[in-house]
Coordinates of C-alpha atoms in Angstrom, one line a residue:
M1023 CA -53.3 7.9 -8.3
A1024 CA -54.0 10.7 -10.7
A1025 CA -52.1 11.8 -13.8
E1026 CA -52.7 15.3 -12.5
I1027 CA -52.9 18.2 -15.0
V1028 CA -50.5 20.7 -13.5
N1029 CA -48.6 23.8 -14.6
P1030 CA -45.3 22.3 -15.8
R1031 CA -43.2 25.4 -15.3
T1032 CA -41.6 24.9 -11.9
E1033 CA -39.4 27.7 -10.4
S1034 CA -36.6 27.5 -7.9
S1035 CA -36.4 29.9 -5.0
D1036 CA -34.5 32.5 -7.0
G1037 CA -37.3 32.5 -9.6
S1038 CA -35.3 30.7 -12.3
T1039 CA -36.6 27.7 -14.2
G1040 CA -33.5 25.6 -13.6
Q1041 CA -32.7 24.9 -17.2
E1042 CA -29.0 24.8 -17.7
G1043 CA -28.0 27.5 -20.2
G1044 CA -31.1 29.5 -19.5
G1045 CA -33.9 30.7 -21.8
E1046 CA -36.5 29.0 -24.0
P1047 CA -35.5 27.6 -27.4
L1048 CA -36.1 30.2 -30.0
N1049 CA -38.3 29.8 -33.0
S1050 CA -37.5 30.9 -36.6
V1051 CA -38.3 34.6 -35.9
D1052 CA -36.2 34.7 -32.8
S1053 CA -39.1 35.1 -30.4
F1054 CA -40.0 32.9 -27.4
D1055 CA -42.2 30.0 -28.5
P1056 CA -45.1 29.5 -26.0
A1057 CA -45.2 25.7 -26.8
F1058 CA -41.8 25.3 -25.2
A1059 CA -42.8 27.4 -22.2
L1060 CA -45.9 25.2 -21.7
H1061 CA -43.9 21.9 -22.0
R1062 CA -41.1 22.9 -19.6
G1063 CA -40.8 20.1 -17.1
G1064 CA -43.4 17.9 -18.8
K1065 CA -47.2 18.2 -18.8
M1066 CA -48.2 15.7 -16.1
A1067 CA -47.2 14.4 -12.6
V1068 CA -48.2 11.6 -10.2
Q1069 CA -50.3 12.5 -7.3
A1070 CA -51.1 10.3 -4.3
T1071 CA -54.7 9.5 -3.5
V1072 CA -54.2 8.8 0.2
P1073 CA -52.5 10.9 2.8
I1074 CA -49.2 10.0 4.6
R1075 CA -49.5 12.3 7.7
D1076 CA -48.0 10.2 10.4
K1077 CA -46.6 6.7 11.3
D1078 CA -50.1 5.2 11.4
D1079 CA -50.7 6.3 7.8
L1080 CA -47.3 5.0 6.8
S1081 CA -47.9 1.7 8.4
L1082 CA -51.1 1.2 6.4
A1083 CA -49.9 2.6 3.0
Y1084 CA -46.6 0.7 3.3
T1085 CA -45.2 -1.9 5.6
P1086 CA -46.6 -3.7 7.5
G1087 CA -50.2 -3.0 6.4
V1088 CA -49.4 -3.4 2.7
A1089 CA -48.3 -7.0 3.2
R1090 CA -51.8 -8.0 4.2
V1091 CA -53.1 -6.7 0.9
C1092 CA -50.3 -8.3 -1.1
T1093 CA -51.1 -11.7 0.5
A1094 CA -54.8 -11.4 -0.2
I1095 CA -54.0 -10.6 -3.9
A1096 CA -51.6 -13.5 -4.1
E1097 CA -54.4 -15.8 -2.8
Q1098 CA -57.1 -14.2 -5.0
P1099 CA -55.5 -12.5 -8.0
E1100 CA -58.7 -10.8 -9.1
L1101 CA -58.5 -8.6 -6.0
V1102 CA -55.8 -6.6 -7.7
N1103 CA -58.6 -4.7 -9.4
D1104 CA -60.1 -3.6 -6.1
Y1105 CA -57.0 -2.8 -4.1
T1106 CA -54.6 -1.3 -6.7
W1107 CA -54.8 1.2 -9.5
K1108 CA -54.8 -1.5 -12.1
S1109 CA -58.4 -1.3 -13.1
S1110 CA -58.4 2.4 -13.6
V1111 CA -55.2 3.2 -15.5
V1112 CA -54.2 2.9 -19.1
A1113 CA -50.7 2.4 -20.7
V1114 CA -50.2 4.8 -23.7
V1115 CA -47.7 2.8 -25.7
T1116 CA -45.7 3.9 -28.7
D1117 CA -42.5 3.1 -30.6
G1118 CA -42.3 6.6 -32.1
T1119 CA -42.5 5.5 -35.7
A1120 CA -45.6 7.4 -36.8
V1121 CA -45.9 10.5 -34.6
L1122 CA -48.6 12.9 -35.7
G1123 CA -47.4 14.2 -39.1
L1124 CA -43.8 14.0 -38.1
G1125 CA -43.2 10.3 -39.0
D1126 CA -40.5 8.1 -37.4
I1127 CA -38.9 10.5 -34.9
G1128 CA -38.1 7.9 -32.2
P1129 CA -39.3 7.3 -28.6
E1130 CA -37.8 10.3 -26.9
A1131 CA -39.2 12.8 -29.4
S1132 CA -42.6 11.1 -29.1
L1133 CA -42.9 11.7 -25.4
P1134 CA -44.5 15.2 -25.6
V1135 CA -47.3 13.6 -27.7
M1136 CA -47.7 10.6 -25.3
E1137 CA -47.9 13.0 -22.3
G1138 CA -50.5 15.0 -24.2
K1139 CA -52.5 11.9 -24.8
A1140 CA -52.3 11.0 -21.1
I1141 CA -53.7 14.4 -20.0
L1142 CA -56.4 14.2 -22.5
F1143 CA -57.5 10.8 -21.0
K1144 CA -57.6 12.5 -17.6
Q1145 CA -59.2 15.8 -18.7
F1146 CA -61.9 14.4 -21.0
G1147 CA -62.6 10.9 -19.5
G1148 CA -61.3 11.0 -15.9
V1149 CA -59.0 8.1 -16.8
D1150 CA -55.4 7.9 -15.5
A1151 CA -52.8 7.1 -18.2
V1152 CA -49.1 6.5 -18.2
P1153 CA -46.9 7.3 -21.3
I1154 CA -44.6 4.5 -22.3
A1155 CA -42.2 5.1 -25.2
L1156 CA -40.4 1.9 -26.3
A1157 CA -36.9 1.9 -27.6
C1158 CA -37.7 -0.9 -30.1
T1159 CA -39.6 -1.3 -33.3
D1160 CA -39.5 -5.0 -33.8
V1161 CA -43.1 -6.4 -33.7
D1162 CA -42.2 -9.4 -31.5
E1163 CA -40.2 -7.2 -29.1
I1164 CA -43.0 -4.7 -28.7
I1165 CA -45.5 -7.4 -28.1
E1166 CA -43.3 -9.2 -25.5
T1167 CA -42.6 -5.9 -23.8
V1168 CA -46.2 -4.8 -23.5
V1169 CA -47.3 -8.3 -22.3
R1170 CA -44.7 -8.1 -19.5
L1171 CA -45.9 -4.6 -18.5
A1172 CA -49.6 -5.5 -18.7
P1173 CA -50.1 -6.7 -15.0
S1174 CA -49.8 -3.0 -14.0
F1175 CA -52.6 -1.7 -16.3
G1176 CA -56.3 -2.1 -17.0
G1177 CA -55.9 -1.3 -20.7
V1178 CA -53.4 -0.5 -23.4
N1179 CA -53.8 2.4 -25.8
L1180 CA -51.4 1.9 -28.8
E1181 CA -50.4 5.2 -30.3
D1182 CA -48.4 6.4 -33.3
I1183 CA -47.1 3.0 -34.4
S1184 CA -46.6 2.8 -38.2
A1185 CA -48.7 0.6 -40.5
P1186 CA -48.9 -2.2 -41.4
R1187 CA -47.1 -3.3 -38.2
C1188 CA -49.8 -1.7 -36.0
F1189 CA -52.4 -4.1 -37.2
E1190 CA -50.4 -7.2 -36.2
I1191 CA -49.3 -5.7 -32.9
E1192 CA -52.9 -4.8 -31.9
R1193 CA -54.2 -8.2 -32.9
R1194 CA -51.6 -10.3 -31.2
L1195 CA -51.7 -8.2 -28.0
Q1196 CA -55.5 -8.6 -27.7
E1197 CA -55.1 -12.3 -28.2
A1198 CA -52.4 -12.5 -25.5
L1199 CA -54.1 -10.2 -22.9
D1200 CA -57.4 -10.1 -21.1
I1201 CA -57.6 -6.3 -20.9
P1202 CA -58.7 -3.9 -23.7
V1203 CA -56.1 -3.1 -26.4
F1204 CA -57.0 -0.2 -28.6
H1205 CA -55.1 1.4 -31.4
D1206 CA -56.5 4.9 -31.3
D1207 CA -55.1 6.0 -34.7
Q1208 CA -57.3 3.3 -36.2
H1209 CA -60.4 3.0 -34.1
G1210 CA -60.7 6.4 -32.5
T1211 CA -60.7 8.1 -35.9
A1212 CA -63.2 5.5 -37.2
V1213 CA -65.6 6.1 -34.3
V1214 CA -65.7 9.9 -34.7
T1215 CA -65.9 9.6 -38.5
L1216 CA -68.9 7.2 -38.2
A1217 CA -70.6 9.6 -35.7
A1218 CA -70.2 12.6 -38.0
L1219 CA -71.4 10.5 -41.1
R1220 CA -74.5 9.3 -39.3
N1221 CA -75.5 12.9 -38.5
A1222 CA -74.6 14.2 -42.0
A1223 CA -76.8 11.5 -43.5
R1224 CA -79.6 12.4 -41.0
L1225 CA -79.3 16.0 -41.9
T1226 CA -79.9 15.3 -45.6
G1227 CA -82.6 12.8 -45.1
R1228 CA -80.6 9.7 -45.9
G1229 CA -79.3 6.6 -44.1
I1230 CA -75.7 5.5 -44.3
G1231 CA -76.9 2.5 -46.3
D1232 CA -77.7 4.9 -49.1
L1233 CA -74.2 6.2 -49.4
R1234 CA -71.1 5.3 -51.5
A1235 CA -67.9 6.6 -49.9
V1236 CA -64.3 7.0 -51.1
I1237 CA -61.5 6.9 -48.5
S1238 CA -58.1 8.4 -49.5
G1239 CA -55.5 6.6 -47.5
A1240 CA -55.1 2.8 -46.8
G1241 CA -53.0 3.2 -43.7
A1242 CA -54.2 2.5 -40.1
A1243 CA -57.0 5.1 -40.1
G1244 CA -58.2 4.4 -43.6
V1245 CA -58.5 0.6 -43.1
A1246 CA -60.2 1.0 -39.7
I1247 CA -62.7 3.6 -41.0
A1248 CA -63.6 1.4 -44.0
K1249 CA -64.2 -1.7 -41.8
M1250 CA -66.3 0.2 -39.3
L1251 CA -68.4 2.0 -41.8
L1252 CA -69.2 -1.3 -43.5
E1253 CA -69.9 -2.9 -40.1
A1254 CA -72.4 0.0 -39.5
G1255 CA -74.2 -0.6 -42.8
L1256 CA -72.6 1.8 -45.3
G1257 CA -73.7 1.1 -48.8
D1258 CA -70.2 0.8 -50.4
V1259 CA -66.7 2.2 -50.0
A1260 CA -63.7 2.3 -52.2
V1261 CA -60.3 2.9 -50.6
T1262 CA -57.4 4.4 -52.5
D1263 CA -53.6 4.5 -51.9
R1264 CA -50.8 6.0 -53.9
K1265 CA -51.4 3.6 -56.7
G1266 CA -55.1 4.1 -57.0
I1267 CA -58.2 2.1 -55.9
V1268 CA -57.5 -0.9 -53.7
S1269 CA -59.1 -3.6 -55.7
V1270 CA -58.9 -7.4 -56.0
D1271 CA -57.3 -7.2 -59.5
R1272 CA -54.2 -5.5 -58.2
E1273 CA -51.2 -7.7 -57.6
D1274 CA -49.1 -5.3 -55.5
L1275 CA -51.3 -5.5 -52.3
T1276 CA -50.0 -6.2 -48.8
P1277 CA -52.0 -8.9 -46.8
V1278 CA -53.8 -6.0 -45.0
K1279 CA -54.8 -4.4 -48.3
R1280 CA -55.7 -7.7 -49.8
E1281 CA -58.2 -8.3 -47.0
L1282 CA -59.5 -4.8 -47.5
A1283 CA -60.0 -5.3 -51.2
E1284 CA -62.1 -8.4 -50.4
L1285 CA -64.4 -6.3 -48.1
T1286 CA -64.7 -3.1 -50.1
N1287 CA -65.4 -1.7 -53.6
K1288 CA -68.6 -3.7 -54.3
A1289 CA -69.0 -1.5 -57.4
G1290 CA -65.8 -3.0 -58.9
L1291 CA -64.2 0.4 -59.6
S1292 CA -60.6 0.6 -60.8
G1293 CA -58.3 3.5 -61.6
S1294 CA -57.4 6.6 -59.6
L1295 CA -58.9 8.5 -56.7
E1296 CA -60.4 10.9 -59.2
D1297 CA -62.1 8.0 -60.9
A1298 CA -63.5 6.8 -57.6
L1299 CA -64.9 10.2 -56.7
A1300 CA -67.1 10.5 -59.8
G1301 CA -70.7 10.3 -58.4
A1302 CA -69.5 9.4 -54.9
D1303 CA -71.6 10.6 -51.9
V1304 CA -68.7 10.8 -49.4
F1305 CA -65.0 11.7 -49.5
I1306 CA -63.0 10.8 -46.4
G1307 CA -59.4 12.0 -46.4
V1308 CA -56.8 10.5 -44.1
S1309 CA -53.7 10.6 -46.4
G1310 CA -52.7 14.2 -47.0
G1311 CA -52.0 15.6 -50.5
T1312 CA -54.5 17.6 -52.5
V1313 CA -57.6 16.5 -54.3
P1314 CA -58.2 18.4 -57.5
E1315 CA -61.3 20.6 -57.4
A1316 CA -62.6 19.0 -60.6
A1317 CA -62.7 15.7 -58.8
V1318 CA -64.7 17.2 -55.9
A1319 CA -67.1 18.8 -58.4
S1320 CA -67.7 15.4 -59.9
M1321 CA -69.2 14.0 -56.7
A1322 CA -72.9 13.5 -56.3
E1323 CA -75.2 16.3 -55.4
G1324 CA -75.4 16.8 -51.6
A1325 CA -72.1 15.1 -51.0
F1326 CA -70.1 15.1 -47.8
V1327 CA -66.4 16.0 -47.7
F1328 CA -64.4 15.0 -44.6
A1329 CA -60.9 16.2 -45.4
M1330 CA -59.1 15.3 -42.2
A1331 CA -55.4 15.7 -42.9
N1332 CA -53.6 18.2 -40.7
P1333 CA -52.6 20.9 -41.0
N1334 CA -53.6 21.0 -44.6
P1335 CA -56.9 19.3 -45.5
E1336 CA -56.9 17.3 -48.7
V1337 CA -59.7 19.6 -49.9
H1338 CA -59.6 23.2 -48.6
P1339 CA -63.0 24.0 -46.8
D1340 CA -63.6 26.9 -49.1
V1341 CA -63.4 24.6 -52.1
A1342 CA -65.4 21.8 -50.4
H1343 CA -68.2 24.2 -49.6
K1344 CA -68.8 25.0 -53.2
Y1345 CA -70.0 21.4 -53.8
A1346 CA -70.7 19.6 -50.5
A1347 CA -73.6 19.7 -48.2
V1348 CA -71.5 18.9 -45.2
V1349 CA -67.8 19.7 -44.7
A1350 CA -65.6 18.4 -41.9
T1351 CA -61.8 18.6 -41.2
G1352 CA -59.3 17.6 -38.6
R1353 CA -58.7 21.2 -37.6
S1354 CA -60.0 23.0 -34.6
D1355 CA -60.4 26.3 -36.4
Y1356 CA -63.2 25.0 -38.7
P1357 CA -66.6 23.6 -37.8
N1358 CA -67.1 19.8 -37.6
Q1359 CA -63.6 18.8 -36.3
I1360 CA -63.1 15.0 -36.5
N1361 CA -61.0 14.8 -33.3
N1362 CA -60.1 11.5 -31.6
V1363 CA -60.5 13.0 -28.2
L1364 CA -64.2 12.7 -28.7
A1365 CA -63.9 9.0 -28.6
F1366 CA -61.0 7.4 -26.7
P1367 CA -61.4 8.8 -23.2
G1368 CA -65.1 7.7 -23.0
I1369 CA -64.4 4.4 -24.7
F1370 CA -61.7 3.5 -22.1
A1371 CA -63.7 4.9 -19.3
G1372 CA -66.7 2.6 -20.2
A1373 CA -64.5 -0.4 -20.7
L1374 CA -62.7 0.1 -17.4
Q1375 CA -65.9 0.8 -15.6
V1376 CA -67.1 -2.8 -16.3
R1377 CA -63.6 -4.3 -16.4
A1378 CA -64.1 -5.4 -20.0
S1379 CA -61.7 -8.0 -21.4
R1380 CA -61.6 -6.3 -24.8
I1381 CA -63.1 -3.5 -26.9
T1382 CA -65.5 -5.0 -29.5
E1383 CA -66.8 -3.7 -32.7
G1384 CA -70.2 -3.4 -31.0
M1385 CA -68.7 -1.2 -28.3
K1386 CA -67.1 1.0 -30.9
I1387 CA -70.3 1.4 -32.9
A1388 CA -72.2 2.1 -29.6
A1389 CA -69.6 4.9 -28.9
A1390 CA -70.2 6.4 -32.4
E1391 CA -74.0 6.3 -31.9
A1392 CA -73.7 7.9 -28.5
L1393 CA -71.4 10.6 -29.8
A1394 CA -73.8 11.3 -32.7
S1395 CA -76.7 11.6 -30.3
V1396 CA -75.1 14.4 -28.3
V1397 CA -75.8 16.7 -31.3
G1398 CA -79.5 16.0 -31.0
D1399 CA -81.9 18.6 -32.4
D1400 CA -79.2 21.1 -32.9
L1401 CA -78.1 19.3 -36.0
A1402 CA -76.9 21.6 -38.8
A1403 CA -74.5 21.6 -41.7
D1404 CA -71.8 23.2 -39.5
Y1405 CA -72.7 21.0 -36.5
V1406 CA -72.7 17.3 -37.2
I1407 CA -70.2 16.5 -34.5
P1408 CA -70.0 18.0 -31.0
S1409 CA -67.0 19.9 -29.6
P1410 CA -64.5 18.1 -27.5
F1411 CA -65.3 20.6 -24.8
D1412 CA -69.0 19.6 -24.7
E1413 CA -69.3 18.1 -21.2
R1414 CA -72.0 15.7 -22.4
V1415 CA -69.6 13.8 -24.7
A1416 CA -67.6 11.6 -22.3
P1417 CA -70.5 10.5 -20.1
A1418 CA -72.6 9.6 -23.1
V1419 CA -69.8 7.5 -24.7
T1420 CA -68.8 5.9 -21.4
A1421 CA -72.4 4.8 -20.6
A1422 CA -72.9 3.4 -24.1
V1423 CA -69.7 1.5 -24.2
A1424 CA -70.3 0.0 -20.7
A1425 CA -73.8 -1.1 -21.8
A1426 CA -72.5 -2.6 -25.0
A1427 CA -69.7 -4.5 -23.2
R1428 CA -72.4 -6.1 -20.9
A1429 CA -74.6 -6.9 -23.9
E1430 CA -71.7 -8.5 -25.7
G1431 CA -70.5 -10.6 -22.7
V1432 CA -67.1 -9.0 -22.3
A1433 CA -67.9 -7.2 -19.0
R1434 CA -66.6 -8.7 -15.8
R1435 CA -68.6 -6.6 -13.4

């Protein structure tokens, strides 16, 4: 099977597109919007990997030949990985509650994003993926549904599920299943951020253990980034939400933020984001909003600013460059784009390659180190992270993740 990347615009014999009513939806300036033209008919299709040319092919691909394969799998369930697509396909699962910057727009409206995710899996990692948008938001219902779907898949990529529900959903699904479960909004962002931070530190002659970071945003990405950076040896990190620094003395914290407070802010800071940034070495923005220029100016000399909100970074690059040694954003039109597509295709490719039962912290850190290594001797202030189109990225991440899975004992081949 292949989630083939195809031209989605299909024409009938008379040259029409077949859309009732005719014509593309119009944008605000009454001109045709190319995004709608590209999405016509969807962005992906299913393609057979074996030919059906005659009755002999049919008798092997379907009855009676298929019955022999079914019987063998019934007797030895592990054979499903060798004789079906299971071990090479990922379910991309959402409930449509946190789609890009659009918020809770529902399952149908999320499908263009899920299709996009699936073709990125294929394009950048050679991994087949199937979009699954669920018409439920209850945590227990989502978990039950995914568990029931899991026999068809080698891994589950959770996508655009709102916090804090996403944390519990991922944890419980991984406990229930023996295939990798990965919430990309959390861990993909964290892997790429760690890779960029490693290279920024190397560029300026420091290790990440020398750095104090501030993360703006205590949602899915902010929590995961904080935990991964600490796991990788970061000196200290303070995380802020709308009410200020997440600290143990606050009484309004959710269980997730309470755990985060116990892990972070060794310096015992309190107050606002601006207070946390004074003297900080790193700013990581995953929240939106605008950071005052004076707060950026108060950071330590040679600071790093990773303002990753889209489309408007928390710190405009022109402002960040006045004070920071390295600047990164989430946008493709500036250098050093922190883009999840650098991580998740290779991570899943590596996990599927060895039929890993889960994706461990060690596998994620190995992915970040491999991603950072692609930059190599070309390291520069405007090149601390490679382009998604660098063909070295996915193979490097895949190999590192597979090796880490074997080292950590979660590989099954």
